[in-house]
Amino acid sequence: MSSKPSAAQLRLRNIGIIAHIDAGKTTVTERFLYYTGVIHRMGEVHDGQAVMDWMPQEQERGITITSATTVLPWKKYEIHLIDTPGHVDFTVEVERSLRVLDGVVVVFCAVGGVEPQSETVWHQAEHYGIPRLAFVNKMDRVGADFESCIEQMKDRLDCRPVPIQLPLGVEDNFEGVIDLLSMRILRWRTDDLGATFDVAPVEGELAEQAALYRESMIEALADDDDQIAEAFLAGEDIPIEILKEALRKACLLNRLVPVLCGSALRNKGIQPLLDAVVDYLPAPVELPAVKGINPKTGQEVEFERSRQEPFSGLAFKVQLWDGRKHTYLRIYSGSLSSNATIFNSSKQKDEKISRLLKLHADKKERLQKAQAGDIVGVVGLKLATTGDTFCTREHPVVFGEMEFMTPVISMAVEPKTSRDEEKLSESLKKMVDEDPTFTVKDDPETGQTILSGMGELHLEIICDRLQREFHIPVNVGKPQVVFRETLAKAGQITERFERAFDDSSETKNMFAAVTLAAEPLKRGQGIVFVNEIKVPDDRPGLSQEWIDAAETGAREASGSGPETGYPMEDILIKLMALEHREGETNSISIHIAAATAFRNLCQKVKTAVLLPIMALEVVTPDDFTGTVIGDINARGGKVEKLDKKATRAIISARVPMTKMFGYSTDLRSLTEGRATFSMHFREFDVV
């Protein structure tokens, strides 16, 4: 039984900032750093001066590419914060950050509302059950619409947003916010970069509007809290402390999402957002015990998030820094000291820590000790990869593995000089260790090195890093789409493997005959193997080891389709019969027969090529709606939804990636540069 948590443990927060690209995540983070005193000069993303965007590629492009960690002091609290990318090509950074966070701030653009990547990151957070705050940013922009943003959250995210603030003015007239809990106006000054704000009571027409929203907020809380329900029905005034406690409870249980607003670029609304982080998001010790599997027994085990428990932690990111491997580690329980030896239960190996680090973007500070709830950097873990669990040998545990999206685009690279071939291979291996959505393979026919990633920008950044970071000049091929294959129809085949070979002084025979049936499945089903052999009690010798060998052989053969050489998927494989001979049949012969059977079956019934299908959303002025839709149709796409918002149209479509290279340039030409788009992988399918 864990002891009562200390005040310091209750004042710890581990949060992330997530959003669609250009919603203002990094600008919000920059203001957090400034108002908490971590930095004394605000940098802007568009100037390439933001502290958290420290990579040269981030500064040049004005986007976040890699998640960056920092620690903020706010009042008596310590906030560990991770700023994540918004671009879909780097969604792995969001996924692995969310895996270890306790709460998130979801930033929405007041003009764009709930955009495609907003939905993606929202559902990623939902998958891990993470409590969320919403911050409607850019209230100063032309077209800002707070109420529309709230309605889109209800419709698209299927959640219960509860505004606890209202904007004071809008667009050029945006001055501050109305706090619905205290019924006060917070109006920011412009002469001190938003460091201070004036507080005034809500009066006149504003008071009537605020009262309606406050009543709606209390109604929402009354659904979850009996004390508030009774007071509300009795018409009693409810103290702010009780409202805040109910709001916190509902937020932690993911029943409600508190919504705030502001303009990070204009330095308005940030301090109340920091207050909301500490008021409504959880401390690690307030969350349920973290669960895992004991690798020795296979049974579920739990670790309380306490400093008194045995040590456990998860490596959620690996990054090369100054030529050395740094592992980002979330400590769930116990404590960790510099120079300690810890057990990598995912690899079943001991590893020694050489340094323990507190991280602030690209700055490092050495630590002697870290404890439950901390997010730290570790140097010295040679075997660590993303998703590895660390613990003690006496209390082994493996936490759930992370799932990552499939690469959908590839390109060939080669060093400009032959002497760099080995260096290129080593550098790419290091980058694969960093990024689970990046893969490398050698093409046996051309001898080229093929890189696969999440999109053109993803591969562009990797090639740029090869030249800048690793000093390897490379020639780069044209991006190519990654395919998959599936069966065109169902079929069945029997293959016999029979071979004689000399073993010492005698000749031995190997034999196996395997009958496989296979049929295509619905998209997204993967490879499913089923044993259809009904083994009677009087047929000894047909062991589970042989059944497993047949499955391994068939699955191995499915790794390369006959038409494209890419992996096959969405196929049901059935083992119908397995003929064997005593003394001649073994796992190897069955493996070979099953692999041959599957390959020949594919040749017999033919295969269908699956293309990566992308979800596309285009926001365009009304005047160009027909032109944009016509272009999508010409690319083999299918428009699924058309929404109207003021003078703009929002077009949602599914499009084959093979037709989308250079779309950014084409869309600018079609719409005089006035349309924007976002695109992410949806599924593999036949076009």
PDB file of N, CA, C and O in Angstrom, residues 227-283:
ATOM      1  N   GLN A 227     -24.146  17.618  -5.594  1.00  0.00           N
ATOM      2  CA  GLN A 227     -24.129  18.815  -4.745  1.00  0.00           C
ATOM      3  C   GLN A 227     -24.454  20.066  -5.557  1.00  0.00           C
ATOM      4  O   GLN A 227     -25.250  20.912  -5.138  1.00  0.00           O
ATOM      5  N   ILE A 228     -23.854  20.159  -6.742  1.00  0.00           N
ATOM      6  CA  ILE A 228     -24.107  21.315  -7.609  1.00  0.00           C
ATOM      7  C   ILE A 228     -25.533  21.261  -8.144  1.00  0.00           C
ATOM      8  O   ILE A 228     -26.213  22.287  -8.244  1.00  0.00           O
ATOM      9  N   ALA A 229     -26.017  20.061  -8.467  1.00  0.00           N
ATOM     10  CA  ALA A 229     -27.380  19.916  -8.985  1.00  0.00           C
ATOM     11  C   ALA A 229     -28.401  20.429  -7.965  1.00  0.00           C
ATOM     12  O   ALA A 229     -29.344  21.160  -8.314  1.00  0.00           O
ATOM     13  N   GLU A 230     -28.216  20.053  -6.709  1.00  0.00           N
ATOM     14  CA  GLU A 230     -29.151  20.484  -5.661  1.00  0.00           C
ATOM     15  C   GLU A 230     -29.114  22.003  -5.480  1.00  0.00           C
ATOM     16  O   GLU A 230     -30.161  22.655  -5.374  1.00  0.00           O
ATOM     17  N   ALA A 231     -27.901  22.557  -5.438  1.00  0.00           N
ATOM     18  CA  ALA A 231     -27.756  24.011  -5.256  1.00  0.00           C
ATOM     19  C   ALA A 231     -28.328  24.770  -6.454  1.00  0.00           C
ATOM     20  O   ALA A 231     -28.979  25.817  -6.300  1.00  0.00           O
ATOM     21  N   PHE A 232     -28.121  24.233  -7.641  1.00  0.00           N
ATOM     22  CA  PHE A 232     -28.601  24.891  -8.869  1.00  0.00           C
ATOM     23  C   PHE A 232     -30.129  24.899  -8.899  1.00  0.00           C
ATOM     24  O   PHE A 232     -30.755  25.916  -9.213  1.00  0.00           O
ATOM     25  N   LEU A 233     -30.744  23.759  -8.582  1.00  0.00           N
ATOM     26  CA  LEU A 233     -32.205  23.673  -8.591  1.00  0.00           C
ATOM     27  C   LEU A 233     -32.821  24.554  -7.511  1.00  0.00           C
ATOM     28  O   LEU A 233     -33.943  25.058  -7.665  1.00  0.00           O
ATOM     29  N   ALA A 234     -32.089  24.743  -6.415  1.00  0.00           N
ATOM     30  CA  ALA A 234     -32.588  25.587  -5.326  1.00  0.00           C
ATOM     31  C   ALA A 234     -32.318  27.070  -5.575  1.00  0.00           C
ATOM     32  O   ALA A 234     -32.734  27.924  -4.778  1.00  0.00           O
ATOM     33  N   GLY A 235     -31.614  27.378  -6.682  1.00  0.00           N
ATOM     34  CA  GLY A 235     -31.317  28.770  -7.007  1.00  0.00           C
ATOM     35  C   GLY A 235     -30.273  29.398  -6.122  1.00  0.00           C
ATOM     36  O   GLY A 235     -30.203  30.626  -5.998  1.00  0.00           O
ATOM     37  N   GLU A 236     -29.443  28.583  -5.478  1.00  0.00           N
ATOM     38  CA  GLU A 236     -28.412  29.104  -4.570  1.00  0.00           C
ATOM     39  C   GLU A 236     -27.150  29.500  -5.327  1.00  0.00           C
ATOM     40  O   GLU A 236     -26.852  28.953  -6.390  1.00  0.00           O
ATOM     41  N   ASP A 237     -26.394  30.451  -4.765  1.00  0.00           N
ATOM     42  CA  ASP A 237     -25.081  30.789  -5.302  1.00  0.00           C
ATOM     43  C   ASP A 237     -24.108  29.664  -4.968  1.00  0.00           C
ATOM     44  O   ASP A 237     -24.072  29.197  -3.823  1.00  0.00           O
ATOM     45  N   ILE A 238     -23.326  29.259  -5.945  1.00  0.00           N
ATOM     46  CA  ILE A 238     -22.378  28.160  -5.731  1.00  0.00           C
ATOM     47  C   ILE A 238     -20.976  28.744  -5.672  1.00  0.00           C
ATOM     48  O   ILE A 238     -20.540  29.417  -6.614  1.00  0.00           O
ATOM     49  N   PRO A 239     -20.236  28.516  -4.586  1.00  0.00           N
ATOM     50  CA  PRO A 239     -18.876  29.066  -4.465  1.00  0.00           C
ATOM     51  C   PRO A 239     -17.974  28.602  -5.609  1.00  0.00           C
ATOM     52  O   PRO A 239     -18.106  27.478  -6.111  1.00  0.00           O
ATOM     53  N   ILE A 240     -17.049  29.478  -5.996  1.00  0.00           N
ATOM     54  CA  ILE A 240     -16.120  29.167  -7.095  1.00  0.00           C
ATOM     55  C   ILE A 240     -15.332  27.898  -6.798  1.00  0.00           C
ATOM     56  O   ILE A 240     -15.095  27.086  -7.696  1.00  0.00           O
ATOM     57  N   GLU A 241     -14.919  27.721  -5.545  1.00  0.00           N
ATOM     58  CA  GLU A 241     -14.101  26.554  -5.194  1.00  0.00           C
ATOM     59  C   GLU A 241     -14.836  25.248  -5.506  1.00  0.00           C
ATOM     60  O   GLU A 241     -14.238  24.289  -6.003  1.00  0.00           O
ATOM     61  N   ILE A 242     -16.143  25.220  -5.236  1.00  0.00           N
ATOM     62  CA  ILE A 242     -16.927  24.010  -5.502  1.00  0.00           C
ATOM     63  C   ILE A 242     -17.078  23.795  -7.003  1.00  0.00           C
ATOM     64  O   ILE A 242     -16.995  22.668  -7.506  1.00  0.00           O
ATOM     65  N   LEU A 243     -17.300  24.886  -7.743  1.00  0.00           N
ATOM     66  CA  LEU A 243     -17.400  24.775  -9.206  1.00  0.00           C
ATOM     67  C   LEU A 243     -16.095  24.256  -9.804  1.00  0.00           C
ATOM     68  O   LEU A 243     -16.099  23.375 -10.685  1.00  0.00           O
ATOM     69  N   LYS A 244     -14.981  24.797  -9.330  1.00  0.00           N
ATOM     70  CA  LYS A 244     -13.684  24.381  -9.859  1.00  0.00           C
ATOM     71  C   LYS A 244     -13.388  22.924  -9.522  1.00  0.00           C
ATOM     72  O   LYS A 244     -12.847  22.178 -10.348  1.00  0.00           O
ATOM     73  N   GLU A 245     -13.751  22.507  -8.324  1.00  0.00           N
ATOM     74  CA  GLU A 245     -13.521  21.125  -7.927  1.00  0.00           C
ATOM     75  C   GLU A 245     -14.358  20.169  -8.788  1.00  0.00           C
ATOM     76  O   GLU A 245     -13.876  19.112  -9.224  1.00  0.00           O
ATOM     77  N   ALA A 246     -15.609  20.545  -9.056  1.00  0.00           N
ATOM     78  CA  ALA A 246     -16.476  19.716  -9.906  1.00  0.00           C
ATOM     79  C   ALA A 246     -15.962  19.684 -11.343  1.00  0.00           C
ATOM     80  O   ALA A 246     -15.994  18.643 -12.015  1.00  0.00           O
ATOM     81  N   LEU A 247     -15.485  20.832 -11.814  1.00  0.00           N
ATOM     82  CA  LEU A 247     -14.944  20.913 -13.172  1.00  0.00           C
ATOM     83  C   LEU A 247     -13.694  20.047 -13.299  1.00  0.00           C
ATOM     84  O   LEU A 247     -13.500  19.330 -14.290  1.00  0.00           O
ATOM     85  N   ARG A 248     -12.865  20.089 -12.269  1.00  0.00           N
ATOM     86  CA  ARG A 248     -11.644  19.269 -12.266  1.00  0.00           C
ATOM     87  C   ARG A 248     -11.994  17.781 -12.292  1.00  0.00           C
ATOM     88  O   ARG A 248     -11.428  17.011 -13.077  1.00  0.00           O
ATOM     89  N   LYS A 249     -12.937  17.391 -11.444  1.00  0.00           N
ATOM     90  CA  LYS A 249     -13.331  15.985 -11.372  1.00  0.00           C
ATOM     91  C   LYS A 249     -13.871  15.502 -12.717  1.00  0.00           C
ATOM     92  O   LYS A 249     -13.507  14.429 -13.198  1.00  0.00           O
ATOM     93  N   ALA A 250     -14.746  16.290 -13.339  1.00  0.00           N
ATOM     94  CA  ALA A 250     -15.324  15.906 -14.632  1.00  0.00           C
ATOM     95  C   ALA A 250     -14.274  15.859 -15.733  1.00  0.00           C
ATOM     96  O   ALA A 250     -14.309  15.000 -16.615  1.00  0.00           O
ATOM     97  N   CYS A 251     -13.310  16.780 -15.671  1.00  0.00           N
ATOM     98  CA  CYS A 251     -12.230  16.803 -16.668  1.00  0.00           C
ATOM     99  C   CYS A 251     -11.352  15.566 -16.526  1.00  0.00           C
ATOM    100  O   CYS A 251     -10.997  14.926 -17.529  1.00  0.00           O
ATOM    101  N   LEU A 252     -11.004  15.196 -15.283  1.00  0.00           N
ATOM    102  CA  LEU A 252     -10.135  14.041 -15.065  1.00  0.00           C
ATOM    103  C   LEU A 252     -10.806  12.744 -15.502  1.00  0.00           C
ATOM    104  O   LEU A 252     -10.140  11.797 -15.905  1.00  0.00           O
ATOM    105  N   LEU A 253     -12.136  12.709 -15.429  1.00  0.00           N
ATOM    106  CA  LEU A 253     -12.877  11.514 -15.851  1.00  0.00           C
ATOM    107  C   LEU A 253     -13.255  11.570 -17.333  1.00  0.00           C
ATOM    108  O   LEU A 253     -13.970  10.699 -17.836  1.00  0.00           O
ATOM    109  N   ASN A 254     -12.793  12.624 -18.037  1.00  0.00           N
ATOM    110  CA  ASN A 254     -13.061  12.798 -19.474  1.00  0.00           C
ATOM    111  C   ASN A 254     -14.550  12.909 -19.784  1.00  0.00           C
ATOM    112  O   ASN A 254     -15.012  12.483 -20.848  1.00  0.00           O
ATOM    113  N   ARG A 255     -15.300  13.488 -18.859  1.00  0.00           N
ATOM    114  CA  ARG A 255     -16.725  13.711 -19.106  1.00  0.00           C
ATOM    115  C   ARG A 255     -16.980  15.083 -19.723  1.00  0.00           C
ATOM    116  O   ARG A 255     -17.947  15.278 -20.443  1.00  0.00           O
ATOM    117  N   LEU A 256     -16.102  16.035 -19.384  1.00  0.00           N
ATOM    118  CA  LEU A 256     -16.224  17.395 -19.907  1.00  0.00           C
ATOM    119  C   LEU A 256     -14.853  17.887 -20.360  1.00  0.00           C
ATOM    120  O   LEU A 256     -13.823  17.409 -19.881  1.00  0.00           O
ATOM    121  N   VAL A 257     -14.881  18.863 -21.267  1.00  0.00           N
ATOM    122  CA  VAL A 257     -13.637  19.497 -21.723  1.00  0.00           C
ATOM    123  C   VAL A 257     -13.745  20.999 -21.465  1.00  0.00           C
ATOM    124  O   VAL A 257     -14.503  21.697 -22.160  1.00  0.00           O
ATOM    125  N   PRO A 258     -13.038  21.529 -20.465  1.00  0.00           N
ATOM    126  CA  PRO A 258     -13.048  22.980 -20.251  1.00  0.00           C
ATOM    127  C   PRO A 258     -12.449  23.707 -21.460  1.00  0.00           C
ATOM    128  O   PRO A 258     -11.417  23.278 -21.998  1.00  0.00           O
ATOM    129  N   VAL A 259     -13.094  24.788 -21.887  1.00  0.00           N
ATOM    130  CA  VAL A 259     -12.649  25.525 -23.077  1.00  0.00           C
ATOM    131  C   VAL A 259     -12.284  26.948 -22.683  1.00  0.00           C
ATOM    132  O   VAL A 259     -13.085  27.653 -22.058  1.00  0.00           O
ATOM    133  N   LEU A 260     -11.069  27.358 -23.068  1.00  0.00           N
ATOM    134  CA  LEU A 260     -10.601  28.721 -22.847  1.00  0.00           C
ATOM    135  C   LEU A 260     -10.297  29.343 -24.201  1.00  0.00           C
ATOM    136  O   LEU A 260     -10.294  28.653 -25.239  1.00  0.00           O
ATOM    137  N   CYS A 261     -10.007  30.647 -24.208  1.00  0.00           N
ATOM    138  CA  CYS A 261      -9.715  31.295 -25.488  1.00  0.00           C
ATOM    139  C   CYS A 261      -8.672  32.394 -25.304  1.00  0.00           C
ATOM    140  O   CYS A 261      -8.353  32.796 -24.181  1.00  0.00           O
ATOM    141  N   GLY A 262      -8.139  32.878 -26.430  1.00  0.00           N
ATOM    142  CA  GLY A 262      -7.136  33.935 -26.368  1.00  0.00           C
ATOM    143  C   GLY A 262      -6.442  34.110 -27.690  1.00  0.00           C
ATOM    144  O   GLY A 262      -6.869  33.589 -28.733  1.00  0.00           O
ATOM    145  N   SER A 263      -5.351  34.834 -27.664  1.00  0.00           N
ATOM    146  CA  SER A 263      -4.499  35.043 -28.830  1.00  0.00           C
ATOM    147  C   SER A 263      -3.049  35.000 -28.363  1.00  0.00           C
ATOM    148  O   SER A 263      -2.547  35.958 -27.781  1.00  0.00           O
ATOM    149  N   ALA A 264      -2.408  33.861 -28.598  1.00  0.00           N
ATOM    150  CA  ALA A 264      -1.035  33.697 -28.115  1.00  0.00           C
ATOM    151  C   ALA A 264      -0.102  34.713 -28.761  1.00  0.00           C
ATOM    152  O   ALA A 264       0.765  35.282 -28.093  1.00  0.00           O
ATOM    153  N   LEU A 265      -0.270  34.954 -30.058  1.00  0.00           N
ATOM    154  CA  LEU A 265       0.625  35.877 -30.755  1.00  0.00           C
ATOM    155  C   LEU A 265       0.499  37.295 -30.203  1.00  0.00           C
ATOM    156  O   LEU A 265       1.478  38.036 -30.147  1.00  0.00           O
ATOM    157  N   ARG A 266      -0.711  37.665 -29.764  1.00  0.00           N
ATOM    158  CA  ARG A 266      -0.937  39.006 -29.192  1.00  0.00           C
ATOM    159  C   ARG A 266      -0.809  38.999 -27.669  1.00  0.00           C
ATOM    160  O   ARG A 266      -1.188  39.963 -27.001  1.00  0.00           O
ATOM    161  N   ASN A 267      -0.316  37.889 -27.095  1.00  0.00           N
ATOM    162  CA  ASN A 267      -0.016  37.800 -25.652  1.00  0.00           C
ATOM    163  C   ASN A 267      -1.253  37.947 -24.774  1.00  0.00           C
ATOM    164  O   ASN A 267      -1.197  38.550 -23.704  1.00  0.00           O
ATOM    165  N   LYS A 268      -2.361  37.362 -25.208  1.00  0.00           N
ATOM    166  CA  LYS A 268      -3.608  37.475 -24.447  1.00  0.00           C
ATOM    167  C   LYS A 268      -4.169  36.086 -24.144  1.00  0.00           C
ATOM    168  O   LYS A 268      -4.347  35.274 -25.058  1.00  0.00           O
ATOM    169  N   GLY A 269      -4.437  35.828 -22.863  1.00  0.00           N
ATOM    170  CA  GLY A 269      -5.107  34.595 -22.476  1.00  0.00           C
ATOM    171  C   GLY A 269      -4.200  33.487 -21.997  1.00  0.00           C
ATOM    172  O   GLY A 269      -4.677  32.390 -21.700  1.00  0.00           O
ATOM    173  N   ILE A 270      -2.898  33.740 -21.884  1.00  0.00           N
ATOM    174  CA  ILE A 270      -1.963  32.660 -21.553  1.00  0.00           C
ATOM    175  C   ILE A 270      -1.921  32.356 -20.058  1.00  0.00           C
ATOM    176  O   ILE A 270      -1.936  31.188 -19.658  1.00  0.00           O
ATOM    177  N   GLN A 271      -1.882  33.376 -19.215  1.00  0.00           N
ATOM    178  CA  GLN A 271      -1.810  33.115 -17.767  1.00  0.00           C
ATOM    179  C   GLN A 271      -3.020  32.327 -17.255  1.00  0.00           C
ATOM    180  O   GLN A 271      -2.839  31.368 -16.488  1.00  0.00           O
ATOM    181  N   PRO A 272      -4.250  32.650 -17.676  1.00  0.00           N
ATOM    182  CA  PRO A 272      -5.384  31.813 -17.245  1.00  0.00           C
ATOM    183  C   PRO A 272      -5.288  30.374 -17.766  1.00  0.00           C
ATOM    184  O   PRO A 272      -5.771  29.448 -17.101  1.00  0.00           O
ATOM    185  N   LEU A 273      -4.668  30.199 -18.919  1.00  0.00           N
ATOM    186  CA  LEU A 273      -4.487  28.843 -19.446  1.00  0.00           C
ATOM    187  C   LEU A 273      -3.513  28.063 -18.566  1.00  0.00           C
ATOM    188  O   LEU A 273      -3.727  26.875 -18.284  1.00  0.00           O
ATOM    189  N   LEU A 274      -2.445  28.726 -18.115  1.00  0.00           N
ATOM    190  CA  LEU A 274      -1.520  28.074 -17.177  1.00  0.00           C
ATOM    191  C   LEU A 274      -2.227  27.722 -15.868  1.00  0.00           C
ATOM    192  O   LEU A 274      -2.021  26.641 -15.300  1.00  0.00           O
ATOM    193  N   ASP A 275      -3.091  28.633 -15.407  1.00  0.00           N
ATOM    194  CA  ASP A 275      -3.869  28.341 -14.197  1.00  0.00           C
ATOM    195  C   ASP A 275      -4.768  27.127 -14.412  1.00  0.00           C
ATOM    196  O   ASP A 275      -4.917  26.277 -13.529  1.00  0.00           O
ATOM    197  N   ALA A 276      -5.376  27.048 -15.586  1.00  0.00           N
ATOM    198  CA  ALA A 276      -6.269  25.919 -15.887  1.00  0.00           C
ATOM    199  C   ALA A 276      -5.503  24.604 -15.926  1.00  0.00           C
ATOM    200  O   ALA A 276      -6.024  23.560 -15.513  1.00  0.00           O
ATOM    201  N   VAL A 277      -4.259  24.638 -16.411  1.00  0.00           N
ATOM    202  CA  VAL A 277      -3.432  23.426 -16.442  1.00  0.00           C
ATOM    203  C   VAL A 277      -3.253  22.860 -15.035  1.00  0.00           C
ATOM    204  O   VAL A 277      -3.414  21.660 -14.792  1.00  0.00           O
ATOM    205  N   VAL A 278      -2.925  23.739 -14.083  1.00  0.00           N
ATOM    206  CA  VAL A 278      -2.693  23.245 -12.717  1.00  0.00           C
ATOM    207  C   VAL A 278      -4.007  22.995 -11.972  1.00  0.00           C
ATOM    208  O   VAL A 278      -4.070  22.174 -11.063  1.00  0.00           O
ATOM    209  N   ASP A 279      -5.085  23.690 -12.376  1.00  0.00           N
ATOM    210  CA  ASP A 279      -6.370  23.529 -11.686  1.00  0.00           C
ATOM    211  C   ASP A 279      -7.134  22.286 -12.137  1.00  0.00           C
ATOM    212  O   ASP A 279      -7.813  21.649 -11.323  1.00  0.00           O
ATOM    213  N   TYR A 280      -7.038  21.942 -13.441  1.00  0.00           N
ATOM    214  CA  TYR A 280      -7.943  20.925 -13.985  1.00  0.00           C
ATOM    215  C   TYR A 280      -7.261  19.672 -14.531  1.00  0.00           C
ATOM    216  O   TYR A 280      -7.943  18.664 -14.767  1.00  0.00           O
ATOM    217  N   LEU A 281      -5.969  19.709 -14.772  1.00  0.00           N
ATOM    218  CA  LEU A 281      -5.277  18.518 -15.261  1.00  0.00           C
ATOM    219  C   LEU A 281      -4.610  17.797 -14.093  1.00  0.00           C
ATOM    220  O   LEU A 281      -4.259  18.413 -13.089  1.00  0.00           O
ATOM    221  N   PRO A 282      -4.414  16.477 -14.200  1.00  0.00           N
ATOM    222  CA  PRO A 282      -4.027  15.677 -13.026  1.00  0.00           C
ATOM    223  C   PRO A 282      -2.539  15.703 -12.706  1.00  0.00           C
ATOM    224  O   PRO A 282      -1.695  15.869 -13.589  1.00  0.00           O
ATOM    225  N   ALA A 283      -2.236  15.495 -11.431  1.00  0.00           N
ATOM    226  CA  ALA A 283      -0.877  15.129 -11.013  1.00  0.00           C
ATOM    227  C   ALA A 283      -0.723  13.634 -11.265  1.00  0.00           C
ATOM    228  O   ALA A 283      -1.704  12.883 -11.224  1.00  0.00           O
TER     229      ALA A 283
END
